[in-house]
């Protein structure tokens, strides 16, 4: 028996210091030649080197034992240290040396294989190293010779599993028929040798990570075999002692179905049905959760790809662009790069993504120097008209007119004194547009199939049919129920008069009936909604030009919305709700008995007759978006959204009418072509619903609604399969309160362009023109011929005296814009709050008007908003990526907004603040993005020295103030980074090119807050409007003058120096939601056994070392083994590699050593000293 020579053994507690002990191992073995070369090596290296060269059993065993003890006692760090010192190579060499002999000695080989498995799966290059050492096929051969020896086979299989982490090694094993050998090691249900069986399945699973190997098993019919094996184990493992084996079989299938050949085989062999059935019996047991999860993922992944039932992926709305050929649907195009694009609001915070760091702008010149203007200076004076407050003479201030008169004449008096008043502007532009259109005589626009009869005869963007509420027979809804409903609602009041009117001719009677009905409806039921007038809305809508020529108003937009009295908490997520929904979807595939699959609404097919017992849908109104509705089961509908006009993508926003429902029946809706990779629908957000019946009963409210909500990746693909797009399903269930109601469902609180126009009219009428200078003008005409409003709000000067006029003309400008992304209707509600506040008689608002001139462009993308697009303008571009060099023809609103900002710059009136209002679908709270050179450089880890860089920290004032005064605001979600991918956004361009220090994007959640007093609540329009007010409040903090002003005048109203709300957003830096409780994506791999599991398996393999290999195992042995393959294995790394008797001997030797030298502590020894 080999013993350590005490005199040579100077081991002071660390292996590194084993230096010098090497002779103790080798001089006795007669190999002194190595001594010198190794004199400077660490102790570990000595051990490893000896292992490779040791010729006899005893010393090899001893070294293995020492290594095992060392590695078992510590953390992975030790093993990684050993790998860095050539540990894998040493073990491989030893394996080859010992395994190559005619009759290998398994006393050495077994512990060696075990150690190799433990070390190898922590070595990423183990496959390559094994190939180089010639150990791969050798191990496979050892396996072949030991298929009857469970323990030895298991050891070989672990090593094969570890080697196969490299694709080339896995293929090498496949080419040498390793797959056949291993596959045939998997028996039907048994209680014997569970260890080796599990090892075989795991090895097979890893081997199936390569395409070649999957192709091989498919042709050999092993997929079918694996399914039958799974079925057998599932049926017979009634005591659930072989869960790990069942899970491992699912992993094999998972990996095999990563290739399309594998999926086809899986489906054709009835895999989906089998998993569906087996899973149903697993649902109740918690211990089987891992099997359910793996099965669900496998079914989701393997459901056959189904093209969306559309004739074309192109939007149903196409719009001929000036100077460009009309879009032809579904012409093959180059791969669409824009689908990769990340957007300002959504991807901004993807800190985890790999490319994130590369995205910071670290070029100091680009960060600090202003680029050349994108246009000549001669083009700027045209924008002087947008500063009416500078040229206005305020003559009416001297007139001692009665307030009443001055109020009513405000618009006319200002139009006489200023050529750029709103009405004049609008009239001139409309006239010009009409003339242009007549001259151009452009053809009618067509929807993509060209079949839309109702569109014919309209100019490219047709205004709402020439009517107002008084001349249209059917203006509010196409639903017949609607007629009945409002007639019933007004029956009492109108019964008398109706008799008279029925004498008219039929059509006239119909119209006048409707007119009186609408009028009376308003009289009787019209809610008093602040800043909303239904008739004004109608009038505004008639001038709104849409691609399809909308002639119907959605009731909620017409009638108005009041926020519900109570806060709406976020919806709780039912456990496993997604799983249940996926099951229902799988069932749809397996069992088609109850499947109706009936198209009940098609935006492109007016002739469609809906069935009496199905829901009715409609979406052809302003902001509407629903392309197709398909009844799939009695109470379940698939909904397909319309892509942004002129594109085939960006589906997310929806807004449609639904009617003909039965009360209190749960209807399931599936929006099946969503594109965002995750949304707040997985985190408590609900869509919004508006009920006409409720409105007529005095509750004109959009309310959050829906249960069983989840959002997950589905199996649909584009109709034409051109783009590799992944679609997601948003599913929710709604039980309507009333029978035969007419309801509206939307992604978020709708806010139409017509609503803005009506709102501005109301505001204009509401202000006292002697005090408030309010001017609505037209920035420009949009592509579709809508007028994009720009509003100027400031205080009228106290007098016409030089001093007061001078003060007015030197007020700093604040420029606010919004809704560049049409789907972000929350931005419009925030803007509504801002505008109403700025026009109000609130003392803070007065102070702000006296201090600043506000220039507001509330909707930067009117055409997108009108036509229900989610992201783009009609030019199919994201307008918030056009700011660097906006095209005057294709992106007119951006071109002219930028031009106006250039103009302000040129006259020395660079805005003090610029803020662009947005919505954020993936995050909670409200927050700002700003721009800072220093923070960008710090964050990017740039080498640029920032010490000498001077930067005004003033960009933080507003967010800091908001954090204190705005309950929905979260300072910790803000950042001030300049990313390359955002270089063409409003925020970055206005900061860089116009030199606006406080240039922001304000992001408002669609969902709610996770901090502050609104924690756990969804935001409603009240909270969004409040945010708009608070943003104004925060502007008070900007100047010292202002501070004085507010101290003097509004101290009692807003206290910026004290935390009136005692509100500070939580101090966490969590950027995104925690990962969803259920996988949104299919997991593309099955979680393989972790290192600890493998260690534990390996260790267990030695437990029964002394027991008979092939004989009948006793009951107790079987139990013990079952324990080891069960789910909750101990992740104990304690050394069990060597047969106990040998181990004991070695340990005794070591203990003796320890006692004798008093300096050896192997178990606690540190490899890295
Ligand atoms: Zn946005």
Short mmCIF file of N, CA and C in Angstrom, two decimals, residues 413-551:
data_model
loop_
_atom_site.label_atom_id
_atom_site.label_comp_id
_atom_site.label_asym_id
_atom_site.label_seq_id
_atom_site.Cartn_x
_atom_site.Cartn_y
_atom_site.Cartn_z
N UNK A 413 -62.29 88.70 -33.20
CA UNK A 413 -61.44 89.87 -33.03
C UNK A 413 -59.97 89.50 -33.28
N UNK A 414 -59.61 88.32 -32.85
CA UNK A 414 -58.21 87.99 -33.06
C UNK A 414 -57.95 87.69 -34.53
N UNK A 415 -58.96 87.16 -35.20
CA UNK A 415 -58.70 86.87 -36.60
C UNK A 415 -58.59 88.17 -37.40
N UNK A 416 -59.29 89.20 -36.92
CA UNK A 416 -59.17 90.45 -37.66
C UNK A 416 -57.82 91.09 -37.40
N UNK A 417 -57.30 90.85 -36.22
CA UNK A 417 -56.03 91.51 -35.91
C UNK A 417 -54.84 90.65 -36.28
N UNK A 418 -55.07 89.39 -36.45
CA UNK A 418 -53.94 88.54 -36.79
C UNK A 418 -54.33 87.63 -37.94
N UNK A 419 -53.53 87.63 -38.93
CA UNK A 419 -53.88 86.87 -40.12
C UNK A 419 -53.75 85.37 -39.89
N UNK A 420 -53.21 85.00 -38.75
CA UNK A 420 -52.94 83.58 -38.59
C UNK A 420 -53.83 82.93 -37.54
N UNK A 421 -55.01 83.45 -37.37
CA UNK A 421 -55.88 82.81 -36.40
C UNK A 421 -56.38 81.49 -36.94
N UNK A 422 -56.90 80.71 -36.05
CA UNK A 422 -57.20 79.33 -36.42
C UNK A 422 -58.21 79.24 -37.56
N UNK A 423 -59.29 79.96 -37.44
CA UNK A 423 -60.33 79.79 -38.44
C UNK A 423 -59.84 80.19 -39.82
N UNK A 424 -59.13 81.31 -39.85
CA UNK A 424 -58.60 81.74 -41.14
C UNK A 424 -57.68 80.69 -41.71
N UNK A 425 -56.78 80.29 -40.88
CA UNK A 425 -55.81 79.30 -41.32
C UNK A 425 -56.50 78.09 -41.90
N UNK A 426 -57.46 77.62 -41.14
CA UNK A 426 -58.10 76.39 -41.52
C UNK A 426 -58.84 76.58 -42.84
N UNK A 427 -59.53 77.70 -42.94
CA UNK A 427 -60.30 77.95 -44.15
C UNK A 427 -59.38 78.00 -45.36
N UNK A 428 -58.29 78.74 -45.21
CA UNK A 428 -57.36 78.89 -46.32
C UNK A 428 -56.81 77.54 -46.73
N UNK A 429 -56.40 76.79 -45.72
CA UNK A 429 -55.78 75.50 -46.02
C UNK A 429 -56.77 74.53 -46.65
N UNK A 430 -57.95 74.51 -46.09
CA UNK A 430 -58.95 73.59 -46.62
C UNK A 430 -59.24 73.92 -48.07
N UNK A 431 -59.34 75.20 -48.32
CA UNK A 431 -59.61 75.64 -49.68
C UNK A 431 -58.48 75.20 -50.60
N UNK A 432 -57.26 75.42 -50.12
CA UNK A 432 -56.10 75.07 -50.92
C UNK A 432 -56.10 73.56 -51.20
N UNK A 433 -56.40 72.82 -50.15
CA UNK A 433 -56.40 71.37 -50.29
C UNK A 433 -57.41 70.92 -51.33
N UNK A 434 -58.58 71.52 -51.24
CA UNK A 434 -59.63 71.13 -52.18
C UNK A 434 -59.21 71.41 -53.62
N UNK A 435 -58.64 72.57 -53.78
CA UNK A 435 -58.22 72.92 -55.14
C UNK A 435 -57.16 71.95 -55.64
N UNK A 436 -56.22 71.68 -54.74
CA UNK A 436 -55.14 70.77 -55.12
C UNK A 436 -55.72 69.42 -55.54
N UNK A 437 -56.66 68.99 -54.74
CA UNK A 437 -57.23 67.67 -54.99
C UNK A 437 -57.97 67.63 -56.33
N UNK A 438 -58.71 68.72 -56.55
CA UNK A 438 -59.46 68.75 -57.80
C UNK A 438 -58.49 68.75 -58.97
N UNK A 439 -57.42 69.53 -58.83
CA UNK A 439 -56.45 69.62 -59.91
C UNK A 439 -55.78 68.26 -60.13
N UNK A 440 -55.42 67.66 -59.04
CA UNK A 440 -54.71 66.38 -59.16
C UNK A 440 -55.64 65.30 -59.71
N UNK A 441 -56.92 65.43 -59.41
CA UNK A 441 -57.90 64.47 -59.86
C UNK A 441 -57.42 63.04 -59.60
N UNK A 442 -56.87 62.89 -58.44
CA UNK A 442 -56.27 61.59 -58.15
C UNK A 442 -57.34 60.53 -58.03
N UNK A 443 -56.96 59.33 -58.36
CA UNK A 443 -57.90 58.22 -58.35
C UNK A 443 -58.36 57.89 -56.94
N UNK A 444 -59.31 57.06 -56.88
CA UNK A 444 -59.83 56.71 -55.56
C UNK A 444 -58.85 55.81 -54.85
N UNK A 445 -58.84 55.94 -53.58
CA UNK A 445 -57.99 55.03 -52.81
C UNK A 445 -58.67 53.68 -52.72
N UNK A 446 -57.88 52.69 -52.56
CA UNK A 446 -58.49 51.36 -52.48
C UNK A 446 -57.97 50.66 -51.26
N UNK A 447 -58.77 49.85 -50.74
CA UNK A 447 -58.25 48.95 -49.74
C UNK A 447 -57.49 47.88 -50.49
N UNK A 448 -56.79 47.06 -49.80
CA UNK A 448 -55.83 46.21 -50.49
C UNK A 448 -56.49 45.29 -51.50
N UNK A 449 -57.73 44.95 -51.32
CA UNK A 449 -58.34 44.07 -52.30
C UNK A 449 -59.11 44.86 -53.36
N UNK A 450 -59.22 46.14 -53.11
CA UNK A 450 -59.85 46.99 -54.11
C UNK A 450 -61.34 46.77 -54.25
N UNK A 451 -61.92 46.03 -53.36
CA UNK A 451 -63.32 45.67 -53.55
C UNK A 451 -64.28 46.55 -52.76
N UNK A 452 -63.71 47.42 -51.98
CA UNK A 452 -64.54 48.18 -51.04
C UNK A 452 -65.42 49.18 -51.79
N UNK A 453 -66.67 48.88 -51.91
CA UNK A 453 -67.52 49.76 -52.69
C UNK A 453 -67.71 51.10 -52.01
N UNK A 454 -67.77 51.08 -50.71
CA UNK A 454 -68.08 52.31 -50.02
C UNK A 454 -66.97 53.34 -50.15
N UNK A 455 -65.81 52.87 -50.54
CA UNK A 455 -64.68 53.79 -50.63
C UNK A 455 -64.67 54.52 -51.97
N UNK A 456 -65.23 53.87 -52.94
CA UNK A 456 -65.15 54.42 -54.28
C UNK A 456 -65.68 55.84 -54.34
N UNK A 457 -65.00 56.63 -55.14
CA UNK A 457 -65.47 57.99 -55.32
C UNK A 457 -64.89 58.96 -54.32
N UNK A 458 -64.23 58.44 -53.31
CA UNK A 458 -63.61 59.35 -52.34
C UNK A 458 -62.23 59.74 -52.82
N UNK A 459 -61.85 60.92 -52.46
CA UNK A 459 -60.48 61.32 -52.73
C UNK A 459 -59.58 60.54 -51.77
N UNK A 460 -58.24 60.61 -51.96
CA UNK A 460 -57.36 59.73 -51.21
C UNK A 460 -57.72 59.59 -49.75
N UNK A 461 -58.03 60.67 -49.14
CA UNK A 461 -58.49 60.54 -47.77
C UNK A 461 -59.81 61.25 -47.69
N UNK A 462 -60.83 60.49 -47.55
CA UNK A 462 -62.15 61.08 -47.65
C UNK A 462 -62.59 61.63 -46.32
N UNK A 463 -63.19 62.79 -46.32
CA UNK A 463 -63.73 63.29 -45.07
C UNK A 463 -64.96 62.47 -44.70
N UNK A 464 -65.29 62.54 -43.47
CA UNK A 464 -66.50 61.88 -43.02
C UNK A 464 -67.63 62.36 -43.92
N UNK A 465 -68.49 61.46 -44.31
CA UNK A 465 -69.57 61.78 -45.23
C UNK A 465 -70.15 63.15 -44.89
N UNK A 466 -70.44 63.91 -45.89
CA UNK A 466 -70.81 65.31 -45.67
C UNK A 466 -72.07 65.39 -44.82
N UNK A 467 -71.86 65.34 -43.57
CA UNK A 467 -73.02 65.31 -42.70
C UNK A 467 -72.59 65.71 -41.31
N UNK A 468 -73.51 66.03 -40.54
CA UNK A 468 -73.24 66.14 -39.12
C UNK A 468 -74.28 65.26 -38.44
N UNK A 469 -74.41 65.42 -37.18
CA UNK A 469 -75.31 64.52 -36.48
C UNK A 469 -76.74 64.66 -36.98
N UNK A 470 -77.02 65.76 -37.65
CA UNK A 470 -78.41 66.01 -38.02
C UNK A 470 -78.79 65.49 -39.39
N UNK A 471 -77.82 65.08 -40.15
CA UNK A 471 -78.21 64.66 -41.49
C UNK A 471 -77.89 63.21 -41.79
N UNK A 472 -77.30 62.55 -40.85
CA UNK A 472 -76.97 61.15 -41.13
C UNK A 472 -77.99 60.25 -40.47
N UNK A 473 -78.42 59.25 -41.23
CA UNK A 473 -79.42 58.35 -40.69
C UNK A 473 -78.85 57.41 -39.65
N UNK A 474 -77.58 57.15 -39.73
CA UNK A 474 -77.06 56.02 -38.97
C UNK A 474 -75.73 56.33 -38.37
N UNK A 475 -75.56 57.51 -37.92
CA UNK A 475 -74.20 57.98 -37.69
C UNK A 475 -73.49 57.29 -36.54
N UNK A 476 -74.21 56.78 -35.58
CA UNK A 476 -73.54 56.29 -34.39
C UNK A 476 -73.21 54.82 -34.40
N UNK A 477 -73.96 54.03 -35.10
CA UNK A 477 -73.66 52.61 -35.06
C UNK A 477 -74.37 51.91 -36.20
N UNK A 478 -73.80 50.84 -36.66
CA UNK A 478 -74.48 50.06 -37.69
C UNK A 478 -75.34 48.98 -37.07
N UNK A 479 -75.17 48.82 -35.77
CA UNK A 479 -75.86 47.73 -35.13
C UNK A 479 -77.36 48.01 -35.04
N UNK A 480 -78.20 47.09 -35.52
CA UNK A 480 -79.64 47.31 -35.43
C UNK A 480 -80.10 47.44 -33.99
N UNK A 481 -79.38 46.76 -33.13
CA UNK A 481 -79.74 46.83 -31.71
C UNK A 481 -79.64 48.25 -31.20
N UNK A 482 -78.67 48.93 -31.76
CA UNK A 482 -78.44 50.30 -31.29
C UNK A 482 -79.68 51.15 -31.50
N UNK A 483 -80.25 51.02 -32.69
CA UNK A 483 -81.48 51.75 -33.00
C UNK A 483 -82.55 51.47 -31.95
N UNK A 484 -82.80 50.19 -31.79
CA UNK A 484 -83.84 49.78 -30.84
C UNK A 484 -83.55 50.37 -29.47
N UNK A 485 -82.27 50.26 -29.13
CA UNK A 485 -81.90 50.64 -27.79
C UNK A 485 -82.15 52.12 -27.53
N UNK A 486 -81.69 52.94 -28.46
CA UNK A 486 -81.86 54.37 -28.18
C UNK A 486 -83.31 54.78 -28.34
N UNK A 487 -84.03 54.04 -29.18
CA UNK A 487 -85.46 54.36 -29.28
C UNK A 487 -86.15 54.05 -27.97
N UNK A 488 -85.81 52.91 -27.44
CA UNK A 488 -86.38 52.55 -26.14
C UNK A 488 -86.02 53.59 -25.11
N UNK A 489 -84.76 54.00 -25.16
CA UNK A 489 -84.27 54.92 -24.14
C UNK A 489 -85.01 56.25 -24.21
N UNK A 490 -85.48 56.61 -25.40
CA UNK A 490 -86.13 57.91 -25.53
C UNK A 490 -87.64 57.79 -25.75
N UNK A 491 -88.11 56.57 -25.69
CA UNK A 491 -89.50 56.31 -26.05
C UNK A 491 -90.47 57.26 -25.35
N UNK A 492 -90.29 57.33 -24.07
CA UNK A 492 -91.19 58.15 -23.26
C UNK A 492 -91.33 59.57 -23.81
N UNK A 493 -90.20 60.17 -23.97
CA UNK A 493 -90.20 61.59 -24.31
C UNK A 493 -90.66 61.83 -25.73
N UNK A 494 -90.39 60.89 -26.60
CA UNK A 494 -90.59 61.20 -28.01
C UNK A 494 -91.90 60.64 -28.58
N UNK A 495 -92.60 59.87 -27.78
CA UNK A 495 -93.76 59.19 -28.34
C UNK A 495 -94.76 60.17 -28.95
N UNK A 496 -94.93 61.26 -28.29
CA UNK A 496 -95.91 62.23 -28.77
C UNK A 496 -95.53 62.77 -30.13
N UNK A 497 -94.29 63.21 -30.21
CA UNK A 497 -93.87 63.87 -31.45
C UNK A 497 -93.68 62.90 -32.59
N UNK A 498 -93.35 61.67 -32.26
CA UNK A 498 -93.03 60.73 -33.32
C UNK A 498 -94.22 60.57 -34.26
N UNK A 499 -95.38 60.58 -33.67
CA UNK A 499 -96.58 60.45 -34.48
C UNK A 499 -96.64 61.48 -35.60
N UNK A 500 -96.33 62.71 -35.26
CA UNK A 500 -96.37 63.77 -36.27
C UNK A 500 -95.39 63.49 -37.40
N UNK A 501 -94.21 63.09 -37.01
CA UNK A 501 -93.17 62.96 -38.02
C UNK A 501 -93.40 61.81 -38.98
N UNK A 502 -94.17 60.84 -38.52
CA UNK A 502 -94.36 59.69 -39.39
C UNK A 502 -95.19 60.03 -40.63
N UNK A 503 -95.69 61.24 -40.68
CA UNK A 503 -96.42 61.64 -41.87
C UNK A 503 -95.48 61.95 -43.03
N UNK A 504 -94.24 62.23 -42.71
CA UNK A 504 -93.27 62.55 -43.77
C UNK A 504 -93.04 61.34 -44.68
N UNK A 505 -92.39 61.62 -45.81
CA UNK A 505 -92.06 60.47 -46.67
C UNK A 505 -91.08 59.56 -45.94
N UNK A 506 -90.98 58.36 -46.40
CA UNK A 506 -90.34 57.32 -45.60
C UNK A 506 -88.89 57.65 -45.21
N UNK A 507 -88.12 57.99 -46.23
CA UNK A 507 -86.70 58.22 -45.94
C UNK A 507 -86.51 59.43 -45.02
N UNK A 508 -87.25 60.46 -45.35
CA UNK A 508 -87.17 61.66 -44.54
C UNK A 508 -87.57 61.37 -43.11
N UNK A 509 -88.57 60.56 -42.98
CA UNK A 509 -89.04 60.21 -41.64
C UNK A 509 -87.95 59.48 -40.89
N UNK A 510 -87.31 58.58 -41.62
CA UNK A 510 -86.23 57.80 -41.01
C UNK A 510 -85.17 58.73 -40.46
N UNK A 511 -84.79 59.69 -41.29
CA UNK A 511 -83.72 60.59 -40.89
C UNK A 511 -84.14 61.49 -39.75
N UNK A 512 -85.29 62.07 -39.91
CA UNK A 512 -85.68 63.02 -38.88
C UNK A 512 -85.94 62.28 -37.57
N UNK A 513 -86.40 61.04 -37.74
CA UNK A 513 -86.59 60.24 -36.53
C UNK A 513 -85.27 60.08 -35.81
N UNK A 514 -84.28 59.71 -36.61
CA UNK A 514 -82.98 59.51 -35.99
C UNK A 514 -82.48 60.81 -35.37
N UNK A 515 -82.71 61.89 -36.11
CA UNK A 515 -82.23 63.17 -35.61
C UNK A 515 -82.88 63.50 -34.27
N UNK A 516 -84.17 63.35 -34.26
CA UNK A 516 -84.82 63.70 -33.01
C UNK A 516 -84.42 62.74 -31.91
N UNK A 517 -84.25 61.50 -32.33
CA UNK A 517 -83.84 60.53 -31.32
C UNK A 517 -82.50 60.93 -30.72
N UNK A 518 -81.56 61.26 -31.60
CA UNK A 518 -80.24 61.66 -31.10
C UNK A 518 -80.35 62.92 -30.23
N UNK A 519 -81.10 63.85 -30.75
CA UNK A 519 -81.24 65.10 -29.98
C UNK A 519 -81.85 64.84 -28.62
N UNK A 520 -82.91 64.04 -28.66
CA UNK A 520 -83.59 63.81 -27.39
C UNK A 520 -82.74 62.96 -26.45
N UNK A 521 -82.02 62.06 -27.11
CA UNK A 521 -81.10 61.24 -26.32
C UNK A 521 -80.15 62.14 -25.55
N UNK A 522 -79.60 63.09 -26.28
CA UNK A 522 -78.66 64.01 -25.64
C UNK A 522 -79.37 64.82 -24.56
N UNK A 523 -80.57 65.25 -24.89
CA UNK A 523 -81.30 66.05 -23.93
C UNK A 523 -81.57 65.28 -22.64
N UNK A 524 -82.04 64.06 -22.86
CA UNK A 524 -82.48 63.28 -21.72
C UNK A 524 -81.33 62.63 -20.96
N UNK A 525 -80.40 62.09 -21.73
CA UNK A 525 -79.38 61.25 -21.08
C UNK A 525 -77.98 61.85 -21.18
N UNK A 526 -77.83 62.87 -22.00
CA UNK A 526 -76.49 63.38 -22.23
C UNK A 526 -75.81 63.75 -20.93
N UNK A 527 -74.67 63.17 -20.72
CA UNK A 527 -73.97 63.45 -19.47
C UNK A 527 -73.31 64.80 -19.58
N UNK A 528 -73.16 65.40 -18.45
CA UNK A 528 -72.43 66.67 -18.44
C UNK A 528 -70.96 66.35 -18.26
N UNK A 529 -70.28 66.22 -19.38
CA UNK A 529 -68.87 65.84 -19.30
C UNK A 529 -68.03 67.08 -19.56
N UNK A 530 -67.19 67.43 -18.59
CA UNK A 530 -66.42 68.66 -18.74
C UNK A 530 -65.60 68.66 -20.03
N UNK A 531 -65.57 69.76 -20.69
CA UNK A 531 -64.79 69.95 -21.90
C UNK A 531 -65.18 69.00 -23.02
N UNK A 532 -66.42 68.52 -22.99
CA UNK A 532 -66.86 67.67 -24.09
C UNK A 532 -68.25 68.08 -24.53
N UNK A 533 -68.41 68.29 -25.84
CA UNK A 533 -69.73 68.61 -26.39
C UNK A 533 -69.99 67.71 -27.58
N UNK A 534 -70.93 66.78 -27.46
CA UNK A 534 -71.16 65.81 -28.53
C UNK A 534 -71.37 66.46 -29.89
N UNK A 535 -72.13 67.54 -29.94
CA UNK A 535 -72.40 68.12 -31.27
C UNK A 535 -71.15 68.76 -31.86
N UNK A 536 -70.35 69.32 -30.99
CA UNK A 536 -69.08 69.87 -31.45
C UNK A 536 -68.20 68.73 -31.99
N UNK A 537 -68.29 67.60 -31.31
CA UNK A 537 -67.51 66.44 -31.75
C UNK A 537 -67.94 66.02 -33.15
N UNK A 538 -69.26 65.95 -33.35
CA UNK A 538 -69.78 65.58 -34.67
C UNK A 538 -69.25 66.52 -35.74
N UNK A 539 -69.32 67.81 -35.41
CA UNK A 539 -68.89 68.80 -36.39
C UNK A 539 -67.41 68.63 -36.71
N UNK A 540 -66.62 68.38 -35.68
CA UNK A 540 -65.18 68.21 -35.90
C UNK A 540 -64.93 66.95 -36.74
N UNK A 541 -65.71 65.90 -36.47
CA UNK A 541 -65.48 64.64 -37.15
C UNK A 541 -65.80 64.73 -38.64
N UNK A 542 -66.74 65.58 -38.99
CA UNK A 542 -67.08 65.66 -40.41
C UNK A 542 -65.91 66.15 -41.24
N UNK A 543 -65.01 66.86 -40.60
CA UNK A 543 -63.87 67.38 -41.37
C UNK A 543 -62.62 66.51 -41.24
N UNK A 544 -62.76 65.41 -40.57
CA UNK A 544 -61.62 64.52 -40.41
C UNK A 544 -61.52 63.57 -41.60
N UNK A 545 -60.36 63.54 -42.20
CA UNK A 545 -60.21 62.73 -43.41
C UNK A 545 -59.53 61.41 -43.11
N UNK A 546 -60.18 60.33 -43.50
CA UNK A 546 -59.63 59.00 -43.24
C UNK A 546 -59.43 58.28 -44.55
N UNK A 547 -58.64 57.24 -44.53
CA UNK A 547 -58.42 56.47 -45.76
C UNK A 547 -59.72 55.82 -46.24
N UNK A 548 -60.43 55.12 -45.37
CA UNK A 548 -61.62 54.45 -45.89
C UNK A 548 -62.84 55.36 -45.95
N UNK A 549 -62.72 56.58 -45.49
CA UNK A 549 -63.88 57.46 -45.49
C UNK A 549 -64.91 57.07 -44.45
N UNK A 550 -64.54 57.18 -43.22
CA UNK A 550 -65.45 56.78 -42.14
C UNK A 550 -66.74 57.59 -42.19
N UNK A 551 -67.86 56.91 -42.00
CA UNK A 551 -69.12 57.64 -41.95
C UNK A 551 -69.87 57.34 -40.65
#
